[in-house]
Amino acid sequence: DAGVIQSPRHEVTEMGQEVTLRCKPISGHDYLFWYRQTMMRGLELLIYFNNNVPIDDSGMPEDRFSAKMPNASFSTLKIQPSEPRDSAVYFCASTSGPNEKLFFGSGTQLSVL
Amino acid sequence: AQKVTQAQTEISVVEKEDVTLDCVYETRDTTYYLFWYKQPPSGELVFLIRRNSFDEQNEISGRYSWNFQKSTSSFNFTITASQVVDSAVYFCALSEVLQGAQKLVFGQGTRLTINP
């Protein structure tokens, strides 16, 4: 199995630009999570999907962030417009059921200048 | 509300020493799951163990062992005879289903450095 695949690995952009992060979960996993990791706040859950439906988006910082899951094999996290404080590592994770272990992607290192 | 506290921000030991990473959690639910994940310098997050709230048996896997004590709401992780390759950030996490939605909360992590 290929594991959770995220792209890009690194993204450098300028403030105000739109950023799109991509994730392909493990086939057969019904749950997909987006996390953000920073030194100050640690690992924060942004949003998660079950069967492509957003279940809990209470962690999404503000309206500049949006996430979609158009099908079982693809999800995007979009930031528009981006700000320097959005700089972080964004992880996507998938799992087969509630309370099961998460399989994480390699993360996207985002730098907003 | 759920909460996971890893009071040790950083630990540094010499190779072959034993080291224990502490994890204390808060939850009002009786059914929940606890996890440990490892994040090596390469950055990926790797699952180590999952334990449900009804199973208080300690677990040993090679040099790793976990001590779950509901009475003190703790789920501590011990590495015996540490090695340089154990250097990583270790996260404790608490998962439960609340009102139909899964809530998974991570602690702040403990950075473990094993010196040769």
PDB file of C-alpha atoms in Angstrom:
ATOM      1  CA  ASP A   1       0.000   0.000   0.000  1.00  0.00           C
ATOM      2  CA  ALA A   2       1.307   3.442  -0.906  1.00  0.00           C
ATOM      3  CA  GLY A   3       0.229   5.076   2.328  1.00  0.00           C
ATOM      4  CA  VAL A   4      -1.240   8.551   2.623  1.00  0.00           C
ATOM      5  CA  ILE A   5       0.141  10.763  -0.105  1.00  0.00           C
ATOM      6  CA  GLN A   6       0.422  14.499   0.282  1.00  0.00           C
ATOM      7  CA  SER A   7       1.537  17.110  -2.193  1.00  0.00           C
ATOM      8  CA  PRO A   8       3.454  19.271  -2.421  1.00  0.00           C
ATOM      9  CA  ARG A   9       6.113  18.428   0.199  1.00  0.00           C
ATOM     10  CA  HIS A  10       7.170  22.047   0.363  1.00  0.00           C
ATOM     11  CA  GLU A  11       5.355  25.205  -0.613  1.00  0.00           C
ATOM     12  CA  VAL A  12       6.726  28.714  -0.469  1.00  0.00           C
ATOM     13  CA  THR A  13       4.376  31.514  -1.358  1.00  0.00           C
ATOM     14  CA  GLU A  14       3.848  35.181  -0.811  1.00  0.00           C
ATOM     15  CA  MET A  15       1.294  36.688   1.470  1.00  0.00           C
ATOM     16  CA  GLY A  16      -2.052  37.072  -0.214  1.00  0.00           C
ATOM     17  CA  GLN A  17      -1.613  34.169  -2.610  1.00  0.00           C
ATOM     18  CA  GLU A  18      -3.906  31.171  -2.721  1.00  0.00           C
ATOM     19  CA  VAL A  19      -2.437  27.881  -1.514  1.00  0.00           C
ATOM     20  CA  THR A  20      -3.861  24.434  -2.184  1.00  0.00           C
ATOM     21  CA  LEU A  21      -2.648  21.354  -0.361  1.00  0.00           C
ATOM     22  CA  ARG A  22      -3.576  17.914  -1.604  1.00  0.00           C
ATOM     23  CA  CYS A  23      -4.073  14.539   0.005  1.00  0.00           C
ATOM     24  CA  LYS A  24      -4.775  11.032  -1.183  1.00  0.00           C
ATOM     25  CA  PRO A  25      -5.851   8.752   1.675  1.00  0.00           C
ATOM     26  CA  ILE A  26      -5.243   5.043   1.916  1.00  0.00           C
ATOM     27  CA  SER A  27      -7.737   3.152  -0.185  1.00  0.00           C
ATOM     28  CA  GLY A  28     -10.625   1.860   1.914  1.00  0.00           C
ATOM     29  CA  HIS A  29     -10.179   4.362   4.710  1.00  0.00           C
ATOM     30  CA  ASP A  30     -13.419   6.199   5.419  1.00  0.00           C
ATOM     31  CA  TYR A  31     -11.957   8.894   7.667  1.00  0.00           C
ATOM     32  CA  LEU A  32      -9.669  11.690   6.591  1.00  0.00           C
ATOM     33  CA  PHE A  33      -8.132  14.298   8.874  1.00  0.00           C
ATOM     34  CA  TRP A  34      -6.247  17.539   8.301  1.00  0.00           C
ATOM     35  CA  TYR A  35      -3.840  18.633  11.042  1.00  0.00           C
ATOM     36  CA  ARG A  36      -1.588  21.637  11.375  1.00  0.00           C
ATOM     37  CA  GLN A  37       1.646  21.538  13.357  1.00  0.00           C
ATOM     38  CA  THR A  38       3.432  24.591  14.702  1.00  0.00           C
ATOM     39  CA  MET A  39       5.961  25.068  17.469  1.00  0.00           C
ATOM     40  CA  MET A  40       3.610  27.277  19.426  1.00  0.00           C
ATOM     41  CA  ARG A  41       0.381  25.285  19.145  1.00  0.00           C
ATOM     42  CA  GLY A  42       1.570  21.744  18.498  1.00  0.00           C
ATOM     43  CA  LEU A  43      -0.699  19.446  16.502  1.00  0.00           C
ATOM     44  CA  GLU A  44      -4.124  20.942  15.891  1.00  0.00           C
ATOM     45  CA  LEU A  45      -7.023  19.216  14.206  1.00  0.00           C
ATOM     46  CA  LEU A  46      -8.417  21.462  11.499  1.00  0.00           C
ATOM     47  CA  ILE A  47     -11.173  19.315  10.016  1.00  0.00           C
ATOM     48  CA  TYR A  48     -12.110  15.720   9.444  1.00  0.00           C
ATOM     49  CA  PHE A  49     -14.287  13.880   6.956  1.00  0.00           C
ATOM     50  CA  ASN A  50     -16.216  10.657   7.184  1.00  0.00           C
ATOM     51  CA  ASN A  51     -17.272   9.111   3.890  1.00  0.00           C
ATOM     52  CA  ASN A  52     -16.351  12.373   2.145  1.00  0.00           C
ATOM     53  CA  VAL A  53     -18.632  14.452   4.383  1.00  0.00           C
ATOM     54  CA  PRO A  54     -17.104  17.081   6.703  1.00  0.00           C
ATOM     55  CA  ILE A  55     -17.983  16.079  10.260  1.00  0.00           C
ATOM     56  CA  ASP A  56     -16.076  18.513  12.440  1.00  0.00           C
ATOM     57  CA  ASP A  57     -14.555  21.730  11.110  1.00  0.00           C
ATOM     58  CA  SER A  58     -14.418  23.525  14.441  1.00  0.00           C
ATOM     59  CA  GLY A  59     -10.638  23.668  14.210  1.00  0.00           C
ATOM     60  CA  MET A  60     -10.545  25.611  10.961  1.00  0.00           C
ATOM     61  CA  PRO A  61      -8.966  28.926  11.953  1.00  0.00           C
ATOM     62  CA  GLU A  62     -11.113  31.252   9.896  1.00  0.00           C
ATOM     63  CA  ASP A  63     -12.937  31.708   6.635  1.00  0.00           C
ATOM     64  CA  ARG A  64      -9.675  31.880   4.736  1.00  0.00           C
ATOM     65  CA  PHE A  65      -9.395  28.116   5.196  1.00  0.00           C
ATOM     66  CA  SER A  66     -11.574  25.665   3.331  1.00  0.00           C
ATOM     67  CA  ALA A  67     -11.409  21.918   2.774  1.00  0.00           C
ATOM     68  CA  LYS A  68     -13.112  19.619   0.338  1.00  0.00           C
ATOM     69  CA  MET A  69     -13.313  15.926  -0.300  1.00  0.00           C
ATOM     70  CA  PRO A  70     -14.949  15.432  -3.699  1.00  0.00           C
ATOM     71  CA  ASN A  71     -14.426  11.673  -3.640  1.00  0.00           C
ATOM     72  CA  ALA A  72     -13.029   8.922  -1.447  1.00  0.00           C
ATOM     73  CA  SER A  73      -9.540   9.217  -2.864  1.00  0.00           C
ATOM     74  CA  PHE A  74      -8.840  12.930  -2.805  1.00  0.00           C
ATOM     75  CA  SER A  75      -9.034  15.915  -0.489  1.00  0.00           C
ATOM     76  CA  THR A  76      -7.813  19.493  -0.644  1.00  0.00           C
ATOM     77  CA  LEU A  77      -7.105  22.136   1.945  1.00  0.00           C
ATOM     78  CA  LYS A  78      -7.142  25.648   0.549  1.00  0.00           C
ATOM     79  CA  ILE A  79      -5.972  28.882   2.120  1.00  0.00           C
ATOM     80  CA  GLN A  80      -7.052  32.083   0.423  1.00  0.00           C
ATOM     81  CA  PRO A  81      -5.560  34.571   0.987  1.00  0.00           C
ATOM     82  CA  SER A  82      -2.537  33.180   2.774  1.00  0.00           C
ATOM     83  CA  GLU A  83      -0.818  35.004   5.621  1.00  0.00           C
ATOM     84  CA  PRO A  84       2.609  34.562   7.243  1.00  0.00           C
ATOM     85  CA  ARG A  85       0.979  33.129  10.374  1.00  0.00           C
ATOM     86  CA  ASP A  86      -0.281  30.230   8.283  1.00  0.00           C
ATOM     87  CA  SER A  87       3.281  28.975   7.976  1.00  0.00           C
ATOM     88  CA  ALA A  88       3.303  25.470   9.430  1.00  0.00           C
ATOM     89  CA  VAL A  89       3.468  21.809   8.544  1.00  0.00           C
ATOM     90  CA  TYR A  90       0.117  20.508   7.384  1.00  0.00           C
ATOM     91  CA  PHE A  91      -0.543  16.810   7.804  1.00  0.00           C
ATOM     92  CA  CYS A  92      -3.215  14.690   6.261  1.00  0.00           C
ATOM     93  CA  ALA A  93      -4.139  11.394   7.927  1.00  0.00           C
ATOM     94  CA  SER A  94      -6.594   8.628   7.218  1.00  0.00           C
ATOM     95  CA  THR A  95      -8.024   5.713   9.139  1.00  0.00           C
ATOM     96  CA  SER A  96     -10.533   2.912   8.743  1.00  0.00           C
ATOM     97  CA  GLY A  97     -12.803   3.740  11.656  1.00  0.00           C
ATOM     98  CA  PRO A  98     -13.378   5.877  14.743  1.00  0.00           C
ATOM     99  CA  ASN A  99     -10.746   5.491  17.418  1.00  0.00           C
ATOM    100  CA  GLU A 100      -8.491   3.514  15.117  1.00  0.00           C
ATOM    101  CA  LYS A 101      -4.859   4.457  14.586  1.00  0.00           C
ATOM    102  CA  LEU A 102      -4.137   7.211  12.127  1.00  0.00           C
ATOM    103  CA  PHE A 103      -1.885   6.822   9.144  1.00  0.00           C
ATOM    104  CA  PHE A 104      -0.179  10.123   8.440  1.00  0.00           C
ATOM    105  CA  GLY A 105       1.177  11.513   5.227  1.00  0.00           C
ATOM    106  CA  SER A 106       4.627  13.055   5.069  1.00  0.00           C
ATOM    107  CA  GLY A 107       3.220  16.528   5.521  1.00  0.00           C
ATOM    108  CA  THR A 108       3.429  19.766   3.547  1.00  0.00           C
ATOM    109  CA  GLN A 109       5.828  22.381   4.857  1.00  0.00           C
ATOM    110  CA  LEU A 110       4.162  25.710   4.062  1.00  0.00           C
ATOM    111  CA  SER A 111       6.057  28.969   4.243  1.00  0.00           C
ATOM    112  CA  VAL A 112       4.173  32.199   3.614  1.00  0.00           C
ATOM    113  CA  LEU A 113       6.500  35.139   3.137  1.00  0.00           C
TER     114      LEU A 113
ATOM    115  CA  ALA B   1     -13.326  18.873  27.551  1.00  0.00           C
ATOM    116  CA  GLN B   2     -10.573  16.547  26.549  1.00  0.00           C
ATOM    117  CA  LYS B   3      -7.032  17.399  27.448  1.00  0.00           C
ATOM    118  CA  VAL B   4      -3.670  15.672  27.175  1.00  0.00           C
ATOM    119  CA  THR B   5      -0.696  16.938  29.137  1.00  0.00           C
ATOM    120  CA  GLN B   6       2.882  15.968  28.481  1.00  0.00           C
ATOM    121  CA  ALA B   7       4.658  17.952  31.143  1.00  0.00           C
ATOM    122  CA  GLN B   8       8.152  17.086  29.931  1.00  0.00           C
ATOM    123  CA  THR B   9       8.938  19.367  27.026  1.00  0.00           C
ATOM    124  CA  GLU B  10      12.428  17.989  26.486  1.00  0.00           C
ATOM    125  CA  ILE B  11      14.402  15.074  27.856  1.00  0.00           C
ATOM    126  CA  SER B  12      18.040  14.327  27.190  1.00  0.00           C
ATOM    127  CA  VAL B  13      19.726  11.115  28.294  1.00  0.00           C
ATOM    128  CA  VAL B  14      22.809   9.134  27.472  1.00  0.00           C
ATOM    129  CA  GLU B  15      22.482   6.032  25.347  1.00  0.00           C
ATOM    130  CA  LYS B  16      21.525   2.854  27.207  1.00  0.00           C
ATOM    131  CA  GLU B  17      19.731   4.718  29.947  1.00  0.00           C
ATOM    132  CA  ASP B  18      16.070   3.991  30.594  1.00  0.00           C
ATOM    133  CA  VAL B  19      13.702   6.892  30.086  1.00  0.00           C
ATOM    134  CA  THR B  20      10.013   7.414  30.871  1.00  0.00           C
ATOM    135  CA  LEU B  21       7.785   9.852  29.063  1.00  0.00           C
ATOM    136  CA  ASP B  22       4.774  10.999  31.047  1.00  0.00           C
ATOM    137  CA  CYS B  23       1.254  11.498  29.752  1.00  0.00           C
ATOM    138  CA  VAL B  24      -1.732  12.637  31.782  1.00  0.00           C
ATOM    139  CA  TYR B  25      -5.174  12.985  30.257  1.00  0.00           C
ATOM    140  CA  GLU B  26      -8.549  14.415  31.148  1.00  0.00           C
ATOM    141  CA  THR B  27     -11.892  13.161  29.933  1.00  0.00           C
ATOM    142  CA  ARG B  28     -15.401  12.784  31.274  1.00  0.00           C
ATOM    143  CA  ASP B  29     -16.165   9.766  29.178  1.00  0.00           C
ATOM    144  CA  THR B  30     -15.784   6.154  30.286  1.00  0.00           C
ATOM    145  CA  THR B  31     -14.966   4.907  26.787  1.00  0.00           C
ATOM    146  CA  TYR B  32     -11.892   6.338  25.162  1.00  0.00           C
ATOM    147  CA  TYR B  33      -8.643   5.376  23.482  1.00  0.00           C
ATOM    148  CA  LEU B  34      -5.092   6.432  24.140  1.00  0.00           C
ATOM    149  CA  PHE B  35      -2.273   6.513  21.624  1.00  0.00           C
ATOM    150  CA  TRP B  36       1.414   7.171  21.372  1.00  0.00           C
ATOM    151  CA  TYR B  37       2.982   8.449  18.152  1.00  0.00           C
ATOM    152  CA  LYS B  38       6.615   9.041  17.302  1.00  0.00           C
ATOM    153  CA  GLN B  39       7.881  11.864  15.105  1.00  0.00           C
ATOM    154  CA  PRO B  40      11.522  11.292  14.142  1.00  0.00           C
ATOM    155  CA  PRO B  41      13.672  14.089  12.694  1.00  0.00           C
ATOM    156  CA  SER B  42      12.444  13.189   9.207  1.00  0.00           C
ATOM    157  CA  GLY B  43       9.064  14.591  10.235  1.00  0.00           C
ATOM    158  CA  GLU B  44       6.544  11.844   9.630  1.00  0.00           C
ATOM    159  CA  LEU B  45       4.263  10.680  12.425  1.00  0.00           C
ATOM    160  CA  VAL B  46       4.455   6.996  13.233  1.00  0.00           C
ATOM    161  CA  PHE B  47       1.927   5.061  15.278  1.00  0.00           C
ATOM    162  CA  LEU B  48       3.316   3.177  18.273  1.00  0.00           C
ATOM    163  CA  ILE B  49       0.405   1.900  20.334  1.00  0.00           C
ATOM    164  CA  ARG B  50      -3.320   2.151  20.950  1.00  0.00           C
ATOM    165  CA  ARG B  51      -4.991   1.234  24.225  1.00  0.00           C
ATOM    166  CA  ASN B  52      -8.688   1.368  25.098  1.00  0.00           C
ATOM    167  CA  SER B  53     -10.014   2.537  28.434  1.00  0.00           C
ATOM    168  CA  PHE B  54     -11.153  -0.916  29.473  1.00  0.00           C
ATOM    169  CA  ASP B  55      -7.779  -2.555  29.105  1.00  0.00           C
ATOM    170  CA  GLU B  56      -5.401  -1.565  31.854  1.00  0.00           C
ATOM    171  CA  GLN B  57      -2.871  -4.261  31.191  1.00  0.00           C
ATOM    172  CA  ASN B  58       0.602  -2.941  30.686  1.00  0.00           C
ATOM    173  CA  GLU B  59       2.144  -3.667  27.326  1.00  0.00           C
ATOM    174  CA  ILE B  60       5.680  -4.437  26.301  1.00  0.00           C
ATOM    175  CA  SER B  61       7.049  -4.394  22.796  1.00  0.00           C
ATOM    176  CA  GLY B  62      10.769  -4.979  22.674  1.00  0.00           C
ATOM    177  CA  ARG B  63      12.446  -2.084  24.453  1.00  0.00           C
ATOM    178  CA  TYR B  64       9.186  -0.162  24.662  1.00  0.00           C
ATOM    179  CA  SER B  65       6.628  -0.512  27.430  1.00  0.00           C
ATOM    180  CA  TRP B  66       3.496   1.341  28.385  1.00  0.00           C
ATOM    181  CA  ASN B  67       1.922   1.767  31.811  1.00  0.00           C
ATOM    182  CA  PHE B  68      -1.776   2.660  31.774  1.00  0.00           C
ATOM    183  CA  GLN B  69      -3.317   3.675  35.102  1.00  0.00           C
ATOM    184  CA  LYS B  70      -6.906   4.878  35.056  1.00  0.00           C
ATOM    185  CA  SER B  71      -6.754   5.823  38.734  1.00  0.00           C
ATOM    186  CA  THR B  72      -4.240   8.538  37.948  1.00  0.00           C
ATOM    187  CA  SER B  73      -5.367   9.151  34.336  1.00  0.00           C
ATOM    188  CA  SER B  74      -1.897   8.412  33.096  1.00  0.00           C
ATOM    189  CA  PHE B  75      -0.477   6.512  30.146  1.00  0.00           C
ATOM    190  CA  ASN B  76       3.285   6.600  30.490  1.00  0.00           C
ATOM    191  CA  PHE B  77       5.808   5.312  27.992  1.00  0.00           C
ATOM    192  CA  THR B  78       9.156   3.814  28.938  1.00  0.00           C
ATOM    193  CA  ILE B  79      12.090   3.098  26.667  1.00  0.00           C
ATOM    194  CA  THR B  80      14.550   0.640  28.138  1.00  0.00           C
ATOM    195  CA  ALA B  81      18.209   0.733  27.125  1.00  0.00           C
ATOM    196  CA  SER B  82      17.672   3.774  24.923  1.00  0.00           C
ATOM    197  CA  GLN B  83      19.408   4.102  21.577  1.00  0.00           C
ATOM    198  CA  VAL B  84      20.309   7.108  19.455  1.00  0.00           C
ATOM    199  CA  VAL B  85      17.635   6.068  16.942  1.00  0.00           C
ATOM    200  CA  ASP B  86      15.013   6.649  19.633  1.00  0.00           C
ATOM    201  CA  SER B  87      15.653  10.378  19.373  1.00  0.00           C
ATOM    202  CA  ALA B  88      12.365  11.917  18.278  1.00  0.00           C
ATOM    203  CA  VAL B  89       9.360  13.871  19.452  1.00  0.00           C
ATOM    204  CA  TYR B  90       6.810  11.617  21.096  1.00  0.00           C
ATOM    205  CA  PHE B  91       3.137  12.483  21.219  1.00  0.00           C
ATOM    206  CA  CYS B  92       0.457  11.092  23.479  1.00  0.00           C
ATOM    207  CA  ALA B  93      -3.110  11.384  22.198  1.00  0.00           C
ATOM    208  CA  LEU B  94      -6.650  10.813  23.458  1.00  0.00           C
ATOM    209  CA  SER B  95      -9.528   9.784  21.212  1.00  0.00           C
ATOM    210  CA  GLU B  96     -13.208   9.476  21.937  1.00  0.00           C
ATOM    211  CA  VAL B  97     -16.493   9.742  20.120  1.00  0.00           C
ATOM    212  CA  LEU B  98     -18.610  12.625  21.347  1.00  0.00           C
ATOM    213  CA  GLN B  99     -22.085  13.272  19.930  1.00  0.00           C
ATOM    214  CA  GLY B 100     -21.271  11.114  16.964  1.00  0.00           C
ATOM    215  CA  ALA B 101     -18.036  12.877  16.121  1.00  0.00           C
ATOM    216  CA  GLN B 102     -14.559  11.619  16.825  1.00  0.00           C
ATOM    217  CA  LYS B 103     -12.380  13.878  18.912  1.00  0.00           C
ATOM    218  CA  LEU B 104      -8.663  13.207  18.809  1.00  0.00           C
ATOM    219  CA  VAL B 105      -6.481  15.485  20.885  1.00  0.00           C
ATOM    220  CA  PHE B 106      -2.692  15.393  20.987  1.00  0.00           C
ATOM    221  CA  GLY B 107      -0.427  16.445  23.797  1.00  0.00           C
ATOM    222  CA  GLN B 108       2.266  19.021  23.120  1.00  0.00           C
ATOM    223  CA  GLY B 109       4.885  16.343  22.677  1.00  0.00           C
ATOM    224  CA  THR B 110       8.125  15.474  24.429  1.00  0.00           C
ATOM    225  CA  ARG B 111      11.363  15.916  22.539  1.00  0.00           C
ATOM    226  CA  LEU B 112      13.653  13.054  23.447  1.00  0.00           C
ATOM    227  CA  THR B 113      17.342  13.258  22.676  1.00  0.00           C
ATOM    228  CA  ILE B 114      19.543  10.223  23.156  1.00  0.00           C
ATOM    229  CA  ASN B 115      23.203  11.155  23.250  1.00  0.00           C
ATOM    230  CA  PRO B 116      25.900   8.651  22.294  1.00  0.00           C
TER     231      PRO B 116
END
